[in-house]
Each structure stands twice: as structure tokens, then as C-alpha cells.
């Protein structure tokens, strides 16, 4: 990883910032020229060159599968990749590459460090996993709305870096109607509950704030922060004084 970090620093046309978590680059800012005829090819070229920062190398068993490419403007685009390890999807494993024309200026993601072997043979069958999931959320007989998925689950990946230590496991992802649709993640060997959450929400609270004339910038990739009372609306709409603002 150190070699890739040093190479990144030499290639960048501005000072680099790299945040590392669990041995993987989580956040990178730089100014790196890259090659390709479209944003996806340019992002791939960048990762081929500096992949060691993200645990990517020929023998790592990691694949980054294209999830989507978004054109933000004529010059800017983002490319999002989903992580697979040993032919299994990593729950929450994603990497977003931000580009301006033929230059990469940032990446942010949460990826599993490929430092252990996983057998893709679970102790629990998918049928057993469904029964365990129903019991875990106290919904006996709950119907599934999709087939269970065998995956790698690590809270250090799926919670966006909030968990202090990594503990990756082979897991089943079960989809239940309880009656709200819910995902349940279970250890694929002992059936223990790893995580569960609703995938739909009937209502929500929305808080709209003004940036006080400031905006996100490529320089710091952050929004202006203030403690002023900046509320301009909620889920019922904008306050009248802000109608027509852009």
C-alpha cells in the first residue's frame, strides 16, 4: 500500500489526502490524470494504477463491478463500483470515483480488506435461513419478496466505517415482508442475527436548510457549516420567503 500511496503523491498535481481505515483507503483527494474514452474507462484506469490503496491486486480475489455512472455536468461524472470477494457480494462494499474530464479528483468508499479466505458453502440452507430470519424478527410465517442471497457481511464495511474493528462473516441476506419489507442478515453457519432493517418507510421528517450563499467546492469537498438558524422548510414545503429561489 505504501508504494501505491507514494506513486499517487508523485502523480497528483495537487497535495493528496488519504484516509485509511482497516487497511483500506476510505477517502482520497488528489488530481490524477487518467486515460479512457468515457468516465467508466477512466475510473478503471485509475484503479488499475493505484488499486493497491483499495486492496486490489491480481491475487486478492476482489472484483469491482460497475454499478452505475452518473453524468453531473459536461465535465464532471461519478462512477460507482460494487465489491465482490471470492465471487460473493460484499454487503455495503462500494467505491465512488469522482472525475472532472480526464482527471480523478476524489474517491470515497467502504471496502472489505481481502485478508482472509471464505468458503462459499454455508452450514445453513437458504430454507433454514428464512426460518431463522422469521424467528429473529418475530414474524413466523412471514413471506419472502426475493430469494435469499449468500454474501459476505462485515459491519465495518456496511456501517460506513463507524465500527472500530472488522469481523467479516459468510452470511445470508433474507428478504421478508413483516408486513413492511425488511432485510435480515444472518451468519450462514450458526444463524446468529447480524443486522436487520426496513427497506421501505411510510413517512419521514424532512429538514431543509440554506447554505447561506456558500456551496460545495472541489477544493474541500465539503459544505459550509454554520450554527445559525437556517431552516427554510420541511416535508410540507418551503417557507414562503424562499419560493422562487434557485
JSON list of C-alpha atoms in Angstrom, two decimals:
[
{"chain": "A", "resi": 1, "resn": "UNK", "atom": "CA", "xyz": [0.00, 0.00, 0.00]},
{"chain": "A", "resi": 2, "resn": "UNK", "atom": "CA", "xyz": [2.86, 2.41, 0.78]},
{"chain": "A", "resi": 3, "resn": "UNK", "atom": "CA", "xyz": [4.18, 2.11, -2.77]},
{"chain": "A", "resi": 4, "resn": "UNK", "atom": "CA", "xyz": [0.75, 2.98, -4.19]},
{"chain": "A", "resi": 5, "resn": "UNK", "atom": "CA", "xyz": [0.48, 5.93, -1.79]},
{"chain": "A", "resi": 6, "resn": "UNK", "atom": "CA", "xyz": [3.88, 7.24, -2.86]},
{"chain": "A", "resi": 7, "resn": "UNK", "atom": "CA", "xyz": [3.01, 6.77, -6.54]},
{"chain": "A", "resi": 8, "resn": "UNK", "atom": "CA", "xyz": [-0.27, 8.66, -6.02]},
{"chain": "A", "resi": 9, "resn": "UNK", "atom": "CA", "xyz": [1.61, 11.55, -4.46]},
{"chain": "A", "resi": 10, "resn": "UNK", "atom": "CA", "xyz": [4.03, 11.73, -7.37]},
{"chain": "A", "resi": 11, "resn": "UNK", "atom": "CA", "xyz": [1.26, 11.58, -9.98]},
{"chain": "A", "resi": 12, "resn": "UNK", "atom": "CA", "xyz": [-1.05, 14.12, -8.38]},
{"chain": "A", "resi": 13, "resn": "UNK", "atom": "CA", "xyz": [-0.92, 17.76, -9.43]},
{"chain": "A", "resi": 14, "resn": "UNK", "atom": "CA", "xyz": [-2.12, 18.88, -6.00]},
{"chain": "A", "resi": 15, "resn": "UNK", "atom": "CA", "xyz": [-1.33, 17.69, -2.45]},
{"chain": "A", "resi": 16, "resn": "UNK", "atom": "CA", "xyz": [-3.09, 14.41, -1.71]},
{"chain": "A", "resi": 17, "resn": "UNK", "atom": "CA", "xyz": [-5.19, 13.44, 1.28]},
{"chain": "A", "resi": 18, "resn": "UNK", "atom": "CA", "xyz": [-5.76, 9.76, 2.06]},
{"chain": "A", "resi": 19, "resn": "UNK", "atom": "CA", "xyz": [-7.87, 8.46, 4.94]},
{"chain": "A", "resi": 20, "resn": "UNK", "atom": "CA", "xyz": [-7.18, 4.80, 5.70]},
{"chain": "A", "resi": 21, "resn": "UNK", "atom": "CA", "xyz": [-9.48, 2.56, 7.71]},
{"chain": "A", "resi": 22, "resn": "UNK", "atom": "CA", "xyz": [-9.00, -1.16, 8.38]},
{"chain": "A", "resi": 23, "resn": "UNK", "atom": "CA", "xyz": [-6.07, -1.17, 5.97]},
{"chain": "A", "resi": 24, "resn": "UNK", "atom": "CA", "xyz": [-8.05, 0.22, 3.01]},
{"chain": "A", "resi": 25, "resn": "UNK", "atom": "CA", "xyz": [-8.17, 3.76, 1.60]},
{"chain": "A", "resi": 26, "resn": "UNK", "atom": "CA", "xyz": [-11.60, 5.06, 2.52]},
{"chain": "A", "resi": 27, "resn": "UNK", "atom": "CA", "xyz": [-11.29, 8.63, 1.27]},
{"chain": "A", "resi": 28, "resn": "UNK", "atom": "CA", "xyz": [-8.84, 10.10, -1.24]},
{"chain": "A", "resi": 29, "resn": "UNK", "atom": "CA", "xyz": [-8.50, 13.58, -2.69]},
{"chain": "A", "resi": 30, "resn": "UNK", "atom": "CA", "xyz": [-5.96, 14.22, -5.44]},
{"chain": "A", "resi": 31, "resn": "UNK", "atom": "CA", "xyz": [-5.66, 15.46, -9.01]},
{"chain": "A", "resi": 32, "resn": "UNK", "atom": "CA", "xyz": [-4.71, 12.45, -11.13]},
{"chain": "A", "resi": 33, "resn": "UNK", "atom": "CA", "xyz": [-4.67, 12.40, -14.93]},
{"chain": "A", "resi": 34, "resn": "UNK", "atom": "CA", "xyz": [-6.19, 9.20, -16.29]},
{"chain": "A", "resi": 35, "resn": "UNK", "atom": "CA", "xyz": [-7.00, 7.61, -19.62]},
{"chain": "A", "resi": 36, "resn": "UNK", "atom": "CA", "xyz": [-10.09, 6.26, -21.36]},
{"chain": "A", "resi": 37, "resn": "UNK", "atom": "CA", "xyz": [-12.82, 7.17, -23.79]},
{"chain": "A", "resi": 38, "resn": "UNK", "atom": "CA", "xyz": [-15.54, 7.53, -21.14]},
{"chain": "A", "resi": 39, "resn": "UNK", "atom": "CA", "xyz": [-15.80, 8.03, -17.34]},
{"chain": "A", "resi": 40, "resn": "UNK", "atom": "CA", "xyz": [-16.03, 4.29, -16.63]},
{"chain": "A", "resi": 41, "resn": "UNK", "atom": "CA", "xyz": [-12.85, 3.53, -18.56]},
{"chain": "A", "resi": 42, "resn": "UNK", "atom": "CA", "xyz": [-11.05, 6.43, -16.87]},
{"chain": "A", "resi": 43, "resn": "UNK", "atom": "CA", "xyz": [-12.10, 5.26, -13.41]},
{"chain": "A", "resi": 44, "resn": "UNK", "atom": "CA", "xyz": [-10.96, 1.72, -14.25]},
{"chain": "A", "resi": 45, "resn": "UNK", "atom": "CA", "xyz": [-7.61, 3.02, -15.49]},
{"chain": "A", "resi": 46, "resn": "UNK", "atom": "CA", "xyz": [-7.12, 4.90, -12.22]},
{"chain": "A", "resi": 47, "resn": "UNK", "atom": "CA", "xyz": [-7.94, 1.79, -10.18]},
{"chain": "A", "resi": 48, "resn": "UNK", "atom": "CA", "xyz": [-5.65, -0.36, -12.31]},
{"chain": "A", "resi": 49, "resn": "UNK", "atom": "CA", "xyz": [-2.84, 2.06, -11.48]},
{"chain": "A", "resi": 50, "resn": "UNK", "atom": "CA", "xyz": [-3.49, 2.71, -7.77]},
{"chain": "A", "resi": 51, "resn": "UNK", "atom": "CA", "xyz": [-5.58, -0.33, -6.85]},
{"chain": "A", "resi": 52, "resn": "UNK", "atom": "CA", "xyz": [-3.27, -1.38, -4.00]},
{"chain": "A", "resi": 53, "resn": "UNK", "atom": "CA", "xyz": [-4.69, 1.52, -1.99]},
{"chain": "A", "resi": 54, "resn": "UNK", "atom": "CA", "xyz": [-8.04, -0.27, -2.09]},
{"chain": "A", "resi": 55, "resn": "UNK", "atom": "CA", "xyz": [-6.83, -3.85, -1.61]},
{"chain": "A", "resi": 56, "resn": "UNK", "atom": "CA", "xyz": [-6.92, -4.56, -5.33]},
{"chain": "A", "resi": 57, "resn": "UNK", "atom": "CA", "xyz": [-4.26, -6.75, -6.91]},
{"chain": "A", "resi": 58, "resn": "UNK", "atom": "CA", "xyz": [-4.17, -9.78, -9.17]},
{"chain": "A", "resi": 59, "resn": "UNK", "atom": "CA", "xyz": [-4.29, -12.37, -6.39]},
{"chain": "A", "resi": 60, "resn": "UNK", "atom": "CA", "xyz": [-6.65, -10.57, -3.98]},
{"chain": "A", "resi": 61, "resn": "UNK", "atom": "CA", "xyz": [-9.84, -12.25, -5.19]},
{"chain": "A", "resi": 62, "resn": "UNK", "atom": "CA", "xyz": [-11.57, -8.84, -5.24]},
{"chain": "A", "resi": 63, "resn": "UNK", "atom": "CA", "xyz": [-13.70, -7.63, -8.13]},
{"chain": "A", "resi": 64, "resn": "UNK", "atom": "CA", "xyz": [-15.23, -4.18, -8.52]},
{"chain": "A", "resi": 65, "resn": "UNK", "atom": "CA", "xyz": [-18.41, -4.48, -10.57]},
{"chain": "A", "resi": 66, "resn": "UNK", "atom": "CA", "xyz": [-19.77, -1.38, -12.29]},
{"chain": "A", "resi": 67, "resn": "UNK", "atom": "CA", "xyz": [-22.99, -0.32, -10.59]},
{"chain": "A", "resi": 68, "resn": "UNK", "atom": "CA", "xyz": [-23.72, 3.00, -12.25]},
{"chain": "A", "resi": 69, "resn": "UNK", "atom": "CA", "xyz": [-22.18, 6.01, -13.97]},
{"chain": "A", "resi": 70, "resn": "UNK", "atom": "CA", "xyz": [-23.73, 9.44, -13.41]},
{"chain": "A", "resi": 71, "resn": "UNK", "atom": "CA", "xyz": [-23.04, 12.48, -15.57]},
{"chain": "A", "resi": 72, "resn": "UNK", "atom": "CA", "xyz": [-23.20, 15.52, -13.29]},
{"chain": "A", "resi": 73, "resn": "UNK", "atom": "CA", "xyz": [-22.29, 18.12, -15.91]},
{"chain": "A", "resi": 74, "resn": "UNK", "atom": "CA", "xyz": [-20.48, 18.34, -19.22]},
{"chain": "A", "resi": 75, "resn": "UNK", "atom": "CA", "xyz": [-17.19, 17.99, -17.36]},
{"chain": "A", "resi": 76, "resn": "UNK", "atom": "CA", "xyz": [-17.99, 16.04, -14.20]},
{"chain": "A", "resi": 77, "resn": "UNK", "atom": "CA", "xyz": [-19.10, 12.45, -13.62]},
{"chain": "A", "resi": 78, "resn": "UNK", "atom": "CA", "xyz": [-19.14, 9.84, -10.88]},
{"chain": "A", "resi": 79, "resn": "UNK", "atom": "CA", "xyz": [-18.64, 6.10, -11.27]},
{"chain": "A", "resi": 80, "resn": "UNK", "atom": "CA", "xyz": [-19.81, 3.69, -8.58]},
{"chain": "A", "resi": 81, "resn": "UNK", "atom": "CA", "xyz": [-18.46, 0.15, -8.22]},
{"chain": "A", "resi": 82, "resn": "UNK", "atom": "CA", "xyz": [-19.80, -2.67, -6.04]},
{"chain": "A", "resi": 83, "resn": "UNK", "atom": "CA", "xyz": [-17.35, -5.06, -4.39]},
{"chain": "A", "resi": 84, "resn": "UNK", "atom": "CA", "xyz": [-17.26, -8.84, -4.76]},
{"chain": "A", "resi": 85, "resn": "UNK", "atom": "CA", "xyz": [-14.81, -11.06, -2.94]},
{"chain": "A", "resi": 86, "resn": "UNK", "atom": "CA", "xyz": [-14.23, -14.70, -3.87]},
{"chain": "A", "resi": 87, "resn": "UNK", "atom": "CA", "xyz": [-17.29, -14.48, -6.16]},
{"chain": "A", "resi": 88, "resn": "UNK", "atom": "CA", "xyz": [-19.55, -13.32, -3.33]},
{"chain": "A", "resi": 89, "resn": "UNK", "atom": "CA", "xyz": [-21.12, -9.85, -3.00]},
{"chain": "A", "resi": 90, "resn": "UNK", "atom": "CA", "xyz": [-19.82, -7.80, -0.07]},
{"chain": "A", "resi": 91, "resn": "UNK", "atom": "CA", "xyz": [-22.78, -6.16, 1.63]},
{"chain": "A", "resi": 92, "resn": "UNK", "atom": "CA", "xyz": [-22.26, -2.39, 1.62]},
{"chain": "A", "resi": 93, "resn": "UNK", "atom": "CA", "xyz": [-18.97, -2.69, -0.29]},
{"chain": "A", "resi": 94, "resn": "UNK", "atom": "CA", "xyz": [-18.92, 0.24, -2.70]},
{"chain": "A", "resi": 95, "resn": "UNK", "atom": "CA", "xyz": [-16.43, 2.70, -4.13]},
{"chain": "A", "resi": 96, "resn": "UNK", "atom": "CA", "xyz": [-17.35, 6.01, -5.78]},
{"chain": "A", "resi": 97, "resn": "UNK", "atom": "CA", "xyz": [-14.84, 7.64, -8.12]},
{"chain": "A", "resi": 98, "resn": "UNK", "atom": "CA", "xyz": [-15.35, 11.34, -8.96]},
{"chain": "A", "resi": 99, "resn": "UNK", "atom": "CA", "xyz": [-13.91, 12.69, -12.20]},
{"chain": "A", "resi": 100, "resn": "UNK", "atom": "CA", "xyz": [-13.58, 16.02, -13.92]},
{"chain": "A", "resi": 101, "resn": "UNK", "atom": "CA", "xyz": [-12.99, 15.35, -17.61]},
{"chain": "A", "resi": 102, "resn": "UNK", "atom": "CA", "xyz": [-9.90, 13.11, -17.75]},
{"chain": "A", "resi": 103, "resn": "UNK", "atom": "CA", "xyz": [-8.84, 13.60, -14.14]},
{"chain": "A", "resi": 104, "resn": "UNK", "atom": "CA", "xyz": [-9.78, 11.79, -10.93]},
{"chain": "A", "resi": 105, "resn": "UNK", "atom": "CA", "xyz": [-10.15, 14.23, -8.06]},
{"chain": "A", "resi": 106, "resn": "UNK", "atom": "CA", "xyz": [-11.59, 12.07, -5.30]},
{"chain": "A", "resi": 107, "resn": "UNK", "atom": "CA", "xyz": [-12.73, 8.62, -4.26]},
{"chain": "A", "resi": 108, "resn": "UNK", "atom": "CA", "xyz": [-14.83, 7.61, -1.30]},
{"chain": "A", "resi": 109, "resn": "UNK", "atom": "CA", "xyz": [-16.00, 4.16, -0.33]},
{"chain": "A", "resi": 110, "resn": "UNK", "atom": "CA", "xyz": [-16.19, 1.38, 2.15]},
{"chain": "A", "resi": 111, "resn": "UNK", "atom": "CA", "xyz": [-14.49, -1.84, 1.08]},
{"chain": "A", "resi": 112, "resn": "UNK", "atom": "CA", "xyz": [-13.63, -5.16, 2.68]},
{"chain": "A", "resi": 113, "resn": "UNK", "atom": "CA", "xyz": [-9.92, -5.81, 3.14]},
{"chain": "A", "resi": 114, "resn": "UNK", "atom": "CA", "xyz": [-9.16, -9.13, 1.40]},
{"chain": "A", "resi": 115, "resn": "UNK", "atom": "CA", "xyz": [-7.11, -10.72, 4.17]},
{"chain": "A", "resi": 116, "resn": "UNK", "atom": "CA", "xyz": [-8.94, -13.98, 4.87]},
{"chain": "A", "resi": 117, "resn": "UNK", "atom": "CA", "xyz": [-10.44, -16.87, 2.93]},
{"chain": "A", "resi": 118, "resn": "UNK", "atom": "CA", "xyz": [-14.19, -17.52, 2.84]},
{"chain": "A", "resi": 119, "resn": "UNK", "atom": "CA", "xyz": [-15.74, -20.79, 1.85]},
{"chain": "A", "resi": 120, "resn": "UNK", "atom": "CA", "xyz": [-18.91, -20.19, -0.16]},
{"chain": "A", "resi": 121, "resn": "UNK", "atom": "CA", "xyz": [-20.51, -23.30, 1.36]},
{"chain": "A", "resi": 122, "resn": "UNK", "atom": "CA", "xyz": [-22.86, -22.32, 4.21]},
{"chain": "A", "resi": 123, "resn": "UNK", "atom": "CA", "xyz": [-23.86, -24.61, 7.05]},
{"chain": "A", "resi": 124, "resn": "UNK", "atom": "CA", "xyz": [-27.43, -23.31, 6.90]},
{"chain": "A", "resi": 125, "resn": "UNK", "atom": "CA", "xyz": [-29.52, -23.89, 3.79]},
{"chain": "A", "resi": 126, "resn": "UNK", "atom": "CA", "xyz": [-31.45, -20.95, 2.34]},
{"chain": "A", "resi": 127, "resn": "UNK", "atom": "CA", "xyz": [-34.66, -22.55, 3.67]},
{"chain": "A", "resi": 128, "resn": "UNK", "atom": "CA", "xyz": [-33.20, -22.76, 7.17]},
{"chain": "A", "resi": 129, "resn": "UNK", "atom": "CA", "xyz": [-32.01, -19.16, 6.88]},
{"chain": "A", "resi": 130, "resn": "UNK", "atom": "CA", "xyz": [-35.54, -18.00, 6.10]},
{"chain": "A", "resi": 131, "resn": "UNK", "atom": "CA", "xyz": [-36.88, -19.78, 9.19]},
{"chain": "A", "resi": 132, "resn": "UNK", "atom": "CA", "xyz": [-34.12, -18.29, 11.36]},
{"chain": "A", "resi": 133, "resn": "UNK", "atom": "CA", "xyz": [-34.82, -14.83, 9.95]},
{"chain": "A", "resi": 134, "resn": "UNK", "atom": "CA", "xyz": [-38.54, -15.13, 10.67]},
{"chain": "A", "resi": 135, "resn": "UNK", "atom": "CA", "xyz": [-37.74, -16.09, 14.26]},
{"chain": "A", "resi": 136, "resn": "UNK", "atom": "CA", "xyz": [-35.17, -13.32, 14.65]},
{"chain": "A", "resi": 137, "resn": "UNK", "atom": "CA", "xyz": [-37.67, -10.58, 13.76]},
{"chain": "A", "resi": 138, "resn": "UNK", "atom": "CA", "xyz": [-40.58, -12.36, 15.50]},
{"chain": "A", "resi": 139, "resn": "UNK", "atom": "CA", "xyz": [-42.53, -12.78, 12.28]},
{"chain": "A", "resi": 140, "resn": "UNK", "atom": "CA", "xyz": [-43.29, -16.50, 11.96]},
{"chain": "A", "resi": 141, "resn": "UNK", "atom": "CA", "xyz": [-44.67, -17.34, 8.55]},
{"chain": "A", "resi": 142, "resn": "UNK", "atom": "CA", "xyz": [-43.60, -14.03, 7.02]},
{"chain": "A", "resi": 143, "resn": "UNK", "atom": "CA", "xyz": [-43.36, -14.27, 3.23]},
{"chain": "A", "resi": 144, "resn": "UNK", "atom": "CA", "xyz": [-40.22, -13.53, 1.28]},
{"chain": "A", "resi": 145, "resn": "UNK", "atom": "CA", "xyz": [-40.22, -10.98, -1.54]},
{"chain": "A", "resi": 146, "resn": "UNK", "atom": "CA", "xyz": [-36.93, -12.17, -3.08]},
{"chain": "A", "resi": 147, "resn": "UNK", "atom": "CA", "xyz": [-34.68, -15.22, -2.89]},
{"chain": "A", "resi": 148, "resn": "UNK", "atom": "CA", "xyz": [-32.03, -15.21, -0.13]},
{"chain": "A", "resi": 149, "resn": "UNK", "atom": "CA", "xyz": [-28.55, -14.07, -1.18]},
{"chain": "A", "resi": 150, "resn": "UNK", "atom": "CA", "xyz": [-25.31, -15.56, 0.07]},
{"chain": "A", "resi": 151, "resn": "UNK", "atom": "CA", "xyz": [-22.91, -12.73, 0.85]},
{"chain": "A", "resi": 152, "resn": "UNK", "atom": "CA", "xyz": [-20.01, -11.52, 2.94]},
{"chain": "A", "resi": 153, "resn": "UNK", "atom": "CA", "xyz": [-21.13, -9.31, 5.80]},
{"chain": "A", "resi": 154, "resn": "UNK", "atom": "CA", "xyz": [-18.87, -7.07, 7.84]},
{"chain": "A", "resi": 155, "resn": "UNK", "atom": "CA", "xyz": [-20.33, -4.28, 9.97]},
{"chain": "A", "resi": 156, "resn": "UNK", "atom": "CA", "xyz": [-17.09, -2.33, 9.48]},
{"chain": "A", "resi": 157, "resn": "UNK", "atom": "CA", "xyz": [-17.99, -2.12, 5.79]},
{"chain": "A", "resi": 158, "resn": "UNK", "atom": "CA", "xyz": [-21.77, -1.74, 5.87]},
{"chain": "A", "resi": 159, "resn": "UNK", "atom": "CA", "xyz": [-21.93, 0.95, 8.55]},
{"chain": "A", "resi": 160, "resn": "UNK", "atom": "CA", "xyz": [-19.71, 3.30, 6.57]},
{"chain": "A", "resi": 161, "resn": "UNK", "atom": "CA", "xyz": [-16.67, 2.98, 8.81]},
{"chain": "A", "resi": 162, "resn": "UNK", "atom": "CA", "xyz": [-18.31, 3.58, 12.20]},
{"chain": "A", "resi": 163, "resn": "UNK", "atom": "CA", "xyz": [-17.38, 0.14, 13.58]},
{"chain": "A", "resi": 164, "resn": "UNK", "atom": "CA", "xyz": [-13.89, 0.15, 15.05]},
{"chain": "A", "resi": 165, "resn": "UNK", "atom": "CA", "xyz": [-12.95, -3.45, 14.18]},
{"chain": "A", "resi": 166, "resn": "UNK", "atom": "CA", "xyz": [-13.52, -5.74, 11.22]},
{"chain": "A", "resi": 167, "resn": "UNK", "atom": "CA", "xyz": [-15.25, -9.12, 11.64]},
{"chain": "A", "resi": 168, "resn": "UNK", "atom": "CA", "xyz": [-16.25, -10.42, 8.23]},
{"chain": "A", "resi": 169, "resn": "UNK", "atom": "CA", "xyz": [-18.54, -13.45, 8.00]},
{"chain": "A", "resi": 170, "resn": "UNK", "atom": "CA", "xyz": [-20.26, -15.57, 5.40]},
{"chain": "A", "resi": 171, "resn": "UNK", "atom": "CA", "xyz": [-23.92, -14.58, 5.69]},
{"chain": "A", "resi": 172, "resn": "UNK", "atom": "CA", "xyz": [-27.40, -14.99, 4.30]},
{"chain": "A", "resi": 173, "resn": "UNK", "atom": "CA", "xyz": [-29.40, -11.92, 3.33]},
{"chain": "A", "resi": 174, "resn": "UNK", "atom": "CA", "xyz": [-33.09, -12.75, 3.69]},
{"chain": "A", "resi": 175, "resn": "UNK", "atom": "CA", "xyz": [-35.92, -10.54, 2.37]},
{"chain": "A", "resi": 176, "resn": "UNK", "atom": "CA", "xyz": [-39.12, -10.64, 4.45]},
{"chain": "A", "resi": 177, "resn": "UNK", "atom": "CA", "xyz": [-42.49, -8.92, 4.43]},
{"chain": "A", "resi": 178, "resn": "UNK", "atom": "CA", "xyz": [-43.23, -8.25, 8.11]},
{"chain": "A", "resi": 179, "resn": "UNK", "atom": "CA", "xyz": [-45.58, -6.63, 6.80]},
{"chain": "A", "resi": 180, "resn": "UNK", "atom": "CA", "xyz": [-43.15, -3.83, 5.86]},
{"chain": "A", "resi": 181, "resn": "UNK", "atom": "CA", "xyz": [-40.37, -5.13, 3.67]},
{"chain": "A", "resi": 182, "resn": "UNK", "atom": "CA", "xyz": [-37.26, -5.94, 5.69]},
{"chain": "A", "resi": 183, "resn": "UNK", "atom": "CA", "xyz": [-33.75, -7.27, 5.11]},
{"chain": "A", "resi": 184, "resn": "UNK", "atom": "CA", "xyz": [-32.35, -9.71, 7.65]},
{"chain": "A", "resi": 185, "resn": "UNK", "atom": "CA", "xyz": [-28.65, -10.67, 7.69]},
{"chain": "A", "resi": 186, "resn": "UNK", "atom": "CA", "xyz": [-27.70, -13.91, 9.43]},
{"chain": "A", "resi": 187, "resn": "UNK", "atom": "CA", "xyz": [-24.45, -15.77, 9.97]},
{"chain": "A", "resi": 188, "resn": "UNK", "atom": "CA", "xyz": [-24.55, -18.54, 7.35]},
{"chain": "A", "resi": 189, "resn": "UNK", "atom": "CA", "xyz": [-23.06, -21.07, 9.78]},
{"chain": "A", "resi": 190, "resn": "UNK", "atom": "CA", "xyz": [-24.62, -20.52, 13.21]},
{"chain": "A", "resi": 191, "resn": "UNK", "atom": "CA", "xyz": [-27.69, -18.48, 12.19]},
{"chain": "A", "resi": 192, "resn": "UNK", "atom": "CA", "xyz": [-26.95, -15.60, 14.56]},
{"chain": "A", "resi": 193, "resn": "UNK", "atom": "CA", "xyz": [-28.54, -12.25, 13.71]},
{"chain": "A", "resi": 194, "resn": "UNK", "atom": "CA", "xyz": [-26.04, -9.77, 12.26]},
{"chain": "A", "resi": 195, "resn": "UNK", "atom": "CA", "xyz": [-28.31, -6.93, 11.17]},
{"chain": "A", "resi": 196, "resn": "UNK", "atom": "CA", "xyz": [-31.86, -6.14, 10.19]},
{"chain": "A", "resi": 197, "resn": "UNK", "atom": "CA", "xyz": [-33.56, -3.04, 8.83]},
{"chain": "A", "resi": 198, "resn": "UNK", "atom": "CA", "xyz": [-36.68, -1.98, 6.94]},
{"chain": "A", "resi": 199, "resn": "UNK", "atom": "CA", "xyz": [-36.22, -1.30, 3.23]},
{"chain": "A", "resi": 200, "resn": "UNK", "atom": "CA", "xyz": [-39.23, 0.98, 2.96]},
{"chain": "A", "resi": 201, "resn": "UNK", "atom": "CA", "xyz": [-40.64, 3.80, 5.05]},
{"chain": "A", "resi": 202, "resn": "UNK", "atom": "CA", "xyz": [-44.17, 5.13, 5.02]},
{"chain": "A", "resi": 203, "resn": "UNK", "atom": "CA", "xyz": [-43.38, 8.63, 6.27]},
{"chain": "A", "resi": 204, "resn": "UNK", "atom": "CA", "xyz": [-40.44, 10.77, 7.26]},
{"chain": "A", "resi": 205, "resn": "UNK", "atom": "CA", "xyz": [-39.38, 14.14, 8.64]},
{"chain": "A", "resi": 206, "resn": "UNK", "atom": "CA", "xyz": [-37.54, 16.46, 6.26]},
{"chain": "A", "resi": 207, "resn": "UNK", "atom": "CA", "xyz": [-35.45, 19.41, 7.37]},
{"chain": "A", "resi": 208, "resn": "UNK", "atom": "CA", "xyz": [-34.38, 21.85, 4.62]},
{"chain": "A", "resi": 209, "resn": "UNK", "atom": "CA", "xyz": [-31.54, 24.28, 5.30]},
{"chain": "A", "resi": 210, "resn": "UNK", "atom": "CA", "xyz": [-29.94, 27.14, 3.40]},
{"chain": "A", "resi": 211, "resn": "UNK", "atom": "CA", "xyz": [-26.19, 27.19, 2.71]},
{"chain": "A", "resi": 212, "resn": "UNK", "atom": "CA", "xyz": [-26.12, 30.99, 3.24]},
{"chain": "A", "resi": 213, "resn": "UNK", "atom": "CA", "xyz": [-24.72, 31.65, -0.20]},
{"chain": "A", "resi": 214, "resn": "UNK", "atom": "CA", "xyz": [-21.95, 29.10, 0.14]},
{"chain": "A", "resi": 215, "resn": "UNK", "atom": "CA", "xyz": [-21.62, 25.86, -1.81]},
{"chain": "A", "resi": 216, "resn": "UNK", "atom": "CA", "xyz": [-19.61, 22.69, -2.09]},
{"chain": "A", "resi": 217, "resn": "UNK", "atom": "CA", "xyz": [-16.24, 23.17, -3.73]},
{"chain": "A", "resi": 218, "resn": "UNK", "atom": "CA", "xyz": [-13.76, 20.85, -5.36]},
{"chain": "A", "resi": 219, "resn": "UNK", "atom": "CA", "xyz": [-11.13, 22.38, -3.08]},
{"chain": "A", "resi": 220, "resn": "UNK", "atom": "CA", "xyz": [-12.51, 20.88, 0.12]},
{"chain": "A", "resi": 221, "resn": "UNK", "atom": "CA", "xyz": [-15.45, 18.70, -0.99]},
{"chain": "A", "resi": 222, "resn": "UNK", "atom": "CA", "xyz": [-17.41, 20.00, 1.99]},
{"chain": "A", "resi": 223, "resn": "UNK", "atom": "CA", "xyz": [-20.36, 22.24, 2.65]},
{"chain": "A", "resi": 224, "resn": "UNK", "atom": "CA", "xyz": [-20.22, 25.45, 4.64]},
{"chain": "A", "resi": 225, "resn": "UNK", "atom": "CA", "xyz": [-21.15, 24.74, 8.26]},
{"chain": "A", "resi": 226, "resn": "UNK", "atom": "CA", "xyz": [-22.96, 27.24, 10.46]},
{"chain": "A", "resi": 227, "resn": "UNK", "atom": "CA", "xyz": [-24.80, 27.24, 13.76]},
{"chain": "A", "resi": 228, "resn": "UNK", "atom": "CA", "xyz": [-27.28, 29.86, 12.54]},
{"chain": "A", "resi": 229, "resn": "UNK", "atom": "CA", "xyz": [-30.98, 29.06, 12.41]},
{"chain": "A", "resi": 230, "resn": "UNK", "atom": "CA", "xyz": [-31.12, 28.22, 8.72]},
{"chain": "A", "resi": 231, "resn": "UNK", "atom": "CA", "xyz": [-34.39, 26.30, 8.39]},
{"chain": "A", "resi": 232, "resn": "UNK", "atom": "CA", "xyz": [-36.17, 27.08, 5.12]},
{"chain": "A", "resi": 233, "resn": "UNK", "atom": "CA", "xyz": [-38.76, 24.32, 5.02]},
{"chain": "A", "resi": 234, "resn": "UNK", "atom": "CA", "xyz": [-39.81, 20.81, 5.89]},
{"chain": "A", "resi": 235, "resn": "UNK", "atom": "CA", "xyz": [-41.74, 17.85, 4.45]},
{"chain": "A", "resi": 236, "resn": "UNK", "atom": "CA", "xyz": [-44.75, 20.15, 3.92]},
{"chain": "A", "resi": 237, "resn": "UNK", "atom": "CA", "xyz": [-42.83, 22.50, 1.63]},
{"chain": "A", "resi": 238, "resn": "UNK", "atom": "CA", "xyz": [-40.65, 25.61, 1.51]},
{"chain": "A", "resi": 239, "resn": "UNK", "atom": "CA", "xyz": [-41.30, 28.66, 3.64]},
{"chain": "A", "resi": 240, "resn": "UNK", "atom": "CA", "xyz": [-42.91, 31.39, 1.55]},
{"chain": "A", "resi": 241, "resn": "UNK", "atom": "CA", "xyz": [-39.86, 33.66, 1.66]},
{"chain": "A", "resi": 242, "resn": "UNK", "atom": "CA", "xyz": [-37.83, 31.06, -0.23]},
{"chain": "A", "resi": 243, "resn": "UNK", "atom": "CA", "xyz": [-40.28, 30.39, -3.04]},
{"chain": "A", "resi": 244, "resn": "UNK", "atom": "CA", "xyz": [-38.59, 31.01, -6.38]},
{"chain": "A", "resi": 245, "resn": "UNK", "atom": "CA", "xyz": [-35.05, 30.67, -5.00]},
{"chain": "A", "resi": 246, "resn": "UNK", "atom": "CA", "xyz": [-32.59, 28.57, -7.01]}
]
